[in-house]
Amino acid sequence: MGLTQLQRLELNKRTDKILHAPSNAPAGGQQLEIAFAADLSGSIDELNQSIKDAVTSLKSHDRIFQNVRSNLVYWGNGKIVLRVTPMSFIQMGKAFEGIGELYVENGDKPPYFEDLCEYFKLYGARCRCIFLFLNETYEEFEQQQFRVKDTEKAKENLNPFLKHRLLIITKDKMVTGSELFMKLITN
């Protein structure tokens, strides 16, 4: 799949907006840390290409991404695993090596969004920007009620900071955590 040129531009603009939001100010002298979360319920090759394109786009967009701590979060089959993964490693296409035990197409344990948010709230608090890559269109994601089983738990886990740091990237659209939070409130 990969990202189109227009999606790359949108990614860069939205990332700048996330990183420069007043609610997302860096702690004194702290190194920038970001996370790429991958939904493993779809095609690994498409995810790999999309994340590679995102990394390439970010690194060419701004020098701040030349020295950044990046994490890859594998989300699938009811499990969430985090690996510290350099962006150069992602660009070489080796980010998805050794994750066979997590990847089960149409696995028996559905990946619920609120579980991923809870994980980030507990273990990803240092990440100033979190990119969630999904192998579906926005319409499909919306038809699944955003993969939310417990709306109140999802809203609780998005607050206070995660909704300002999250960018959800589907095949055809990008949505911030704040936009999704508002959808959850109105539904």
PDB file of C-alpha atoms in Angstrom:
ATOM      1  CA  MET A   1       0.000   0.000   0.000  1.00  0.00           C
ATOM      2  CA  GLY A   2       2.454   2.698   1.144  1.00  0.00           C
ATOM      3  CA  LEU A   3       1.668   6.363   1.563  1.00  0.00           C
ATOM      4  CA  THR A   4       0.883   8.640  -1.353  1.00  0.00           C
ATOM      5  CA  GLN A   5       2.679  11.967  -1.729  1.00  0.00           C
ATOM      6  CA  LEU A   6      -0.417  13.792  -0.464  1.00  0.00           C
ATOM      7  CA  GLN A   7      -0.614  11.516   2.589  1.00  0.00           C
ATOM      8  CA  ARG A   8       3.059  12.192   3.320  1.00  0.00           C
ATOM      9  CA  LEU A   9       2.434  15.941   3.259  1.00  0.00           C
ATOM     10  CA  GLU A  10      -0.586  15.531   5.517  1.00  0.00           C
ATOM     11  CA  LEU A  11       1.463  13.343   7.875  1.00  0.00           C
ATOM     12  CA  ASN A  12       4.177  15.991   8.125  1.00  0.00           C
ATOM     13  CA  LYS A  13       1.678  18.796   8.795  1.00  0.00           C
ATOM     14  CA  ARG A  14      -0.273  16.842  11.384  1.00  0.00           C
ATOM     15  CA  THR A  15       2.936  15.715  13.106  1.00  0.00           C
ATOM     16  CA  ASP A  16       4.123  19.331  13.358  1.00  0.00           C
ATOM     17  CA  LYS A  17       0.763  20.281  14.839  1.00  0.00           C
ATOM     18  CA  ILE A  18       0.962  17.447  17.402  1.00  0.00           C
ATOM     19  CA  LEU A  19       4.548  18.202  18.427  1.00  0.00           C
ATOM     20  CA  HIS A  20       3.942  21.942  18.786  1.00  0.00           C
ATOM     21  CA  ALA A  21       0.664  21.738  20.702  1.00  0.00           C
ATOM     22  CA  PRO A  22       0.794  23.514  24.082  1.00  0.00           C
ATOM     23  CA  SER A  23      -0.451  20.360  25.804  1.00  0.00           C
ATOM     24  CA  ASN A  24       2.483  18.418  24.380  1.00  0.00           C
ATOM     25  CA  ALA A  25       5.413  20.529  25.562  1.00  0.00           C
ATOM     26  CA  PRO A  26       8.678  18.610  26.073  1.00  0.00           C
ATOM     27  CA  ALA A  27      10.186  18.147  29.504  1.00  0.00           C
ATOM     28  CA  GLY A  28      13.449  20.036  29.935  1.00  0.00           C
ATOM     29  CA  GLY A  29      16.146  18.543  27.731  1.00  0.00           C
ATOM     30  CA  GLN A  30      14.295  15.281  27.147  1.00  0.00           C
ATOM     31  CA  GLN A  31      15.031  13.500  23.862  1.00  0.00           C
ATOM     32  CA  LEU A  32      12.090  13.306  21.486  1.00  0.00           C
ATOM     33  CA  GLU A  33      10.421   9.911  21.610  1.00  0.00           C
ATOM     34  CA  ILE A  34       7.786   8.672  19.164  1.00  0.00           C
ATOM     35  CA  ALA A  35       5.961   5.398  18.580  1.00  0.00           C
ATOM     36  CA  PHE A  36       4.675   3.597  15.513  1.00  0.00           C
ATOM     37  CA  ALA A  37       1.856   1.195  16.379  1.00  0.00           C
ATOM     38  CA  ALA A  38       1.013  -1.487  13.827  1.00  0.00           C
ATOM     39  CA  ASP A  39      -2.285  -3.354  13.701  1.00  0.00           C
ATOM     40  CA  LEU A  40      -1.251  -6.894  12.797  1.00  0.00           C
ATOM     41  CA  SER A  41      -4.705  -8.052  11.745  1.00  0.00           C
ATOM     42  CA  GLY A  42      -4.020  -7.231   8.097  1.00  0.00           C
ATOM     43  CA  SER A  43      -1.206  -7.402   5.566  1.00  0.00           C
ATOM     44  CA  ILE A  44       2.254  -7.131   7.123  1.00  0.00           C
ATOM     45  CA  ASP A  45       3.816  -6.072   3.807  1.00  0.00           C
ATOM     46  CA  GLU A  46       1.419  -3.134   3.441  1.00  0.00           C
ATOM     47  CA  LEU A  47       2.026  -2.050   7.035  1.00  0.00           C
ATOM     48  CA  ASN A  48       5.777  -2.334   6.624  1.00  0.00           C
ATOM     49  CA  GLN A  49       5.701  -0.156   3.498  1.00  0.00           C
ATOM     50  CA  SER A  50       3.419   2.457   5.088  1.00  0.00           C
ATOM     51  CA  ILE A  51       5.599   2.775   8.186  1.00  0.00           C
ATOM     52  CA  LYS A  52       8.768   2.929   6.037  1.00  0.00           C
ATOM     53  CA  ASP A  53       7.191   5.713   3.971  1.00  0.00           C
ATOM     54  CA  ALA A  54       6.176   7.592   7.125  1.00  0.00           C
ATOM     55  CA  VAL A  55       9.697   7.373   8.580  1.00  0.00           C
ATOM     56  CA  THR A  56      11.267   8.519   5.301  1.00  0.00           C
ATOM     57  CA  SER A  57       8.821  11.401   5.060  1.00  0.00           C
ATOM     58  CA  LEU A  58       9.420  12.545   8.647  1.00  0.00           C
ATOM     59  CA  LYS A  59      13.205  12.308   8.381  1.00  0.00           C
ATOM     60  CA  SER A  60      13.274  14.339   5.166  1.00  0.00           C
ATOM     61  CA  HIS A  61      10.777  16.867   6.541  1.00  0.00           C
ATOM     62  CA  ASP A  62      12.579  18.043   9.671  1.00  0.00           C
ATOM     63  CA  ARG A  63      16.017  17.635  11.250  1.00  0.00           C
ATOM     64  CA  ILE A  64      14.403  16.907  14.620  1.00  0.00           C
ATOM     65  CA  PHE A  65      13.738  13.360  13.369  1.00  0.00           C
ATOM     66  CA  GLN A  66      17.427  12.664  12.725  1.00  0.00           C
ATOM     67  CA  ASN A  67      18.007  11.973  16.423  1.00  0.00           C
ATOM     68  CA  VAL A  68      14.813  10.561  17.855  1.00  0.00           C
ATOM     69  CA  ARG A  69      14.056   7.527  19.956  1.00  0.00           C
ATOM     70  CA  SER A  70      11.476   5.456  18.111  1.00  0.00           C
ATOM     71  CA  ASN A  71       9.422   2.524  19.277  1.00  0.00           C
ATOM     72  CA  LEU A  72       7.445  -0.022  17.319  1.00  0.00           C
ATOM     73  CA  VAL A  73       4.339  -1.372  18.973  1.00  0.00           C
ATOM     74  CA  TYR A  74       2.933  -4.577  17.548  1.00  0.00           C
ATOM     75  CA  TRP A  75      -0.789  -4.889  18.246  1.00  0.00           C
ATOM     76  CA  GLY A  76      -2.454  -8.142  17.319  1.00  0.00           C
ATOM     77  CA  ASN A  77      -4.098 -11.371  18.454  1.00  0.00           C
ATOM     78  CA  GLY A  78      -4.901  -9.873  21.863  1.00  0.00           C
ATOM     79  CA  LYS A  79      -1.245  -9.008  22.552  1.00  0.00           C
ATOM     80  CA  ILE A  80       0.694  -5.765  22.590  1.00  0.00           C
ATOM     81  CA  VAL A  81       4.481  -5.840  22.310  1.00  0.00           C
ATOM     82  CA  LEU A  82       6.804  -2.837  22.289  1.00  0.00           C
ATOM     83  CA  ARG A  83      10.290  -2.824  20.766  1.00  0.00           C
ATOM     84  CA  VAL A  84      12.704   0.075  20.725  1.00  0.00           C
ATOM     85  CA  THR A  85      13.504   0.245  17.011  1.00  0.00           C
ATOM     86  CA  PRO A  86      15.747   2.850  15.370  1.00  0.00           C
ATOM     87  CA  MET A  87      14.190   4.678  12.447  1.00  0.00           C
ATOM     88  CA  SER A  88      17.042   3.529  10.195  1.00  0.00           C
ATOM     89  CA  PHE A  89      16.139  -0.081  11.035  1.00  0.00           C
ATOM     90  CA  ILE A  90      12.549   0.639   9.997  1.00  0.00           C
ATOM     91  CA  GLN A  91      13.743   2.199   6.722  1.00  0.00           C
ATOM     92  CA  MET A  92      15.738  -0.950   5.911  1.00  0.00           C
ATOM     93  CA  GLY A  93      12.505  -2.956   6.095  1.00  0.00           C
ATOM     94  CA  LYS A  94      13.534  -5.103   9.062  1.00  0.00           C
ATOM     95  CA  ALA A  95      10.958  -3.827  11.519  1.00  0.00           C
ATOM     96  CA  PHE A  96       8.659  -6.837  11.229  1.00  0.00           C
ATOM     97  CA  GLU A  97      11.212  -9.612  11.533  1.00  0.00           C
ATOM     98  CA  GLY A  98      10.455 -12.141  14.267  1.00  0.00           C
ATOM     99  CA  ILE A  99       6.853 -11.218  14.998  1.00  0.00           C
ATOM    100  CA  GLY A 100       5.258 -14.382  13.603  1.00  0.00           C
ATOM    101  CA  GLU A 101       3.778 -15.389  16.978  1.00  0.00           C
ATOM    102  CA  LEU A 102       1.773 -12.155  17.107  1.00  0.00           C
ATOM    103  CA  TYR A 103       0.569 -12.157  13.538  1.00  0.00           C
ATOM    104  CA  VAL A 104      -2.477 -14.330  13.082  1.00  0.00           C
ATOM    105  CA  GLU A 105      -4.764 -13.287  10.264  1.00  0.00           C
ATOM    106  CA  ASN A 106      -8.301 -13.090  11.599  1.00  0.00           C
ATOM    107  CA  GLY A 107      -7.016 -14.076  15.054  1.00  0.00           C
ATOM    108  CA  ASP A 108      -9.342 -15.316  17.750  1.00  0.00           C
ATOM    109  CA  LYS A 109      -8.721 -12.342  20.072  1.00  0.00           C
ATOM    110  CA  PRO A 110      -9.879  -9.089  18.476  1.00  0.00           C
ATOM    111  CA  PRO A 111      -7.641  -6.039  18.961  1.00  0.00           C
ATOM    112  CA  TYR A 112      -9.673  -3.571  21.012  1.00  0.00           C
ATOM    113  CA  PHE A 113      -8.735   0.088  20.738  1.00  0.00           C
ATOM    114  CA  GLU A 114      -9.197   0.855  24.433  1.00  0.00           C
ATOM    115  CA  ASP A 115      -6.656  -1.854  25.331  1.00  0.00           C
ATOM    116  CA  LEU A 116      -4.059  -0.216  23.103  1.00  0.00           C
ATOM    117  CA  CYS A 117      -4.843   3.188  24.627  1.00  0.00           C
ATOM    118  CA  GLU A 118      -4.480   1.757  28.124  1.00  0.00           C
ATOM    119  CA  TYR A 119      -1.112   0.298  27.158  1.00  0.00           C
ATOM    120  CA  PHE A 120       0.099   3.667  25.862  1.00  0.00           C
ATOM    121  CA  LYS A 121      -1.218   5.461  28.911  1.00  0.00           C
ATOM    122  CA  LEU A 122       0.811   3.159  31.156  1.00  0.00           C
ATOM    123  CA  TYR A 123       3.935   2.477  29.090  1.00  0.00           C
ATOM    124  CA  GLY A 124       4.073   5.115  26.368  1.00  0.00           C
ATOM    125  CA  ALA A 125       3.708   8.294  28.382  1.00  0.00           C
ATOM    126  CA  ARG A 126       7.110   9.581  27.193  1.00  0.00           C
ATOM    127  CA  CYS A 127       6.112   9.364  23.534  1.00  0.00           C
ATOM    128  CA  ARG A 128       5.209  12.815  22.288  1.00  0.00           C
ATOM    129  CA  CYS A 129       3.714  11.468  19.061  1.00  0.00           C
ATOM    130  CA  ILE A 130       2.071   8.092  18.427  1.00  0.00           C
ATOM    131  CA  PHE A 131       1.187   6.902  14.930  1.00  0.00           C
ATOM    132  CA  LEU A 132      -1.349   4.069  14.697  1.00  0.00           C
ATOM    133  CA  PHE A 133      -1.308   2.327  11.303  1.00  0.00           C
ATOM    134  CA  LEU A 134      -4.446   0.368  10.361  1.00  0.00           C
ATOM    135  CA  ASN A 135      -4.913  -1.969   7.388  1.00  0.00           C
ATOM    136  CA  GLU A 136      -8.383  -0.739   6.556  1.00  0.00           C
ATOM    137  CA  THR A 137     -10.183   2.305   5.261  1.00  0.00           C
ATOM    138  CA  TYR A 138     -11.601   4.877   7.644  1.00  0.00           C
ATOM    139  CA  GLU A 139     -15.126   3.801   6.719  1.00  0.00           C
ATOM    140  CA  GLU A 140     -14.361   0.188   7.705  1.00  0.00           C
ATOM    141  CA  PHE A 141     -12.818   1.397  10.979  1.00  0.00           C
ATOM    142  CA  GLU A 142     -15.913   3.501  11.677  1.00  0.00           C
ATOM    143  CA  GLN A 143     -18.277   0.609  10.830  1.00  0.00           C
ATOM    144  CA  GLN A 144     -16.499  -1.457  13.497  1.00  0.00           C
ATOM    145  CA  GLN A 145     -17.334   1.305  16.021  1.00  0.00           C
ATOM    146  CA  PHE A 146     -13.595   2.145  16.034  1.00  0.00           C
ATOM    147  CA  ARG A 147     -12.931  -1.310  17.522  1.00  0.00           C
ATOM    148  CA  VAL A 148     -14.136  -0.030  20.862  1.00  0.00           C
ATOM    149  CA  LYS A 149     -15.829  -2.512  23.159  1.00  0.00           C
ATOM    150  CA  ASP A 150     -16.140  -0.175  26.179  1.00  0.00           C
ATOM    151  CA  THR A 151     -16.612   3.465  25.153  1.00  0.00           C
ATOM    152  CA  GLU A 152     -16.172   4.856  28.673  1.00  0.00           C
ATOM    153  CA  LYS A 153     -12.890   3.009  29.115  1.00  0.00           C
ATOM    154  CA  ALA A 154     -11.676   4.255  25.717  1.00  0.00           C
ATOM    155  CA  LYS A 155     -12.508   7.874  26.628  1.00  0.00           C
ATOM    156  CA  GLU A 156     -10.829   7.475  30.025  1.00  0.00           C
ATOM    157  CA  ASN A 157      -7.665   6.076  28.427  1.00  0.00           C
ATOM    158  CA  LEU A 158      -7.509   8.831  25.802  1.00  0.00           C
ATOM    159  CA  ASN A 159      -7.546  11.427  28.583  1.00  0.00           C
ATOM    160  CA  PRO A 160      -5.634  13.479  29.643  1.00  0.00           C
ATOM    161  CA  PHE A 161      -2.763  13.419  27.160  1.00  0.00           C
ATOM    162  CA  LEU A 162      -3.120  10.560  24.670  1.00  0.00           C
ATOM    163  CA  LYS A 163      -5.812  12.220  22.586  1.00  0.00           C
ATOM    164  CA  HIS A 164      -3.373  15.076  21.854  1.00  0.00           C
ATOM    165  CA  ARG A 165      -0.526  12.745  20.809  1.00  0.00           C
ATOM    166  CA  LEU A 166      -2.289  10.103  18.719  1.00  0.00           C
ATOM    167  CA  LEU A 167      -2.569  10.084  14.921  1.00  0.00           C
ATOM    168  CA  ILE A 168      -4.547   7.218  13.388  1.00  0.00           C
ATOM    169  CA  ILE A 169      -3.556   6.434   9.805  1.00  0.00           C
ATOM    170  CA  THR A 170      -5.970   4.342   7.737  1.00  0.00           C
ATOM    171  CA  LYS A 171      -5.627   3.525   4.052  1.00  0.00           C
ATOM    172  CA  ASP A 172      -7.478   6.669   2.988  1.00  0.00           C
ATOM    173  CA  LYS A 173      -7.609   9.102   5.896  1.00  0.00           C
ATOM    174  CA  MET A 174      -5.749  10.394   8.953  1.00  0.00           C
ATOM    175  CA  VAL A 175      -7.587  11.146  12.184  1.00  0.00           C
ATOM    176  CA  THR A 176      -6.190  12.632  15.375  1.00  0.00           C
ATOM    177  CA  GLY A 177      -6.967  11.232  18.793  1.00  0.00           C
ATOM    178  CA  SER A 178      -8.941  14.386  19.586  1.00  0.00           C
ATOM    179  CA  GLU A 179     -11.165  13.868  16.538  1.00  0.00           C
ATOM    180  CA  LEU A 180     -11.771  10.267  17.537  1.00  0.00           C
ATOM    181  CA  PHE A 181     -12.457  11.319  21.123  1.00  0.00           C
ATOM    182  CA  MET A 182     -15.172  13.693  19.877  1.00  0.00           C
ATOM    183  CA  LYS A 183     -16.705  10.886  17.773  1.00  0.00           C
ATOM    184  CA  LEU A 184     -16.807   8.651  20.861  1.00  0.00           C
ATOM    185  CA  ILE A 185     -18.533  11.378  22.857  1.00  0.00           C
ATOM    186  CA  THR A 186     -21.190  12.015  20.206  1.00  0.00           C
ATOM    187  CA  ASN A 187     -21.947   8.326  19.529  1.00  0.00           C
TER     188      ASN A 187
END
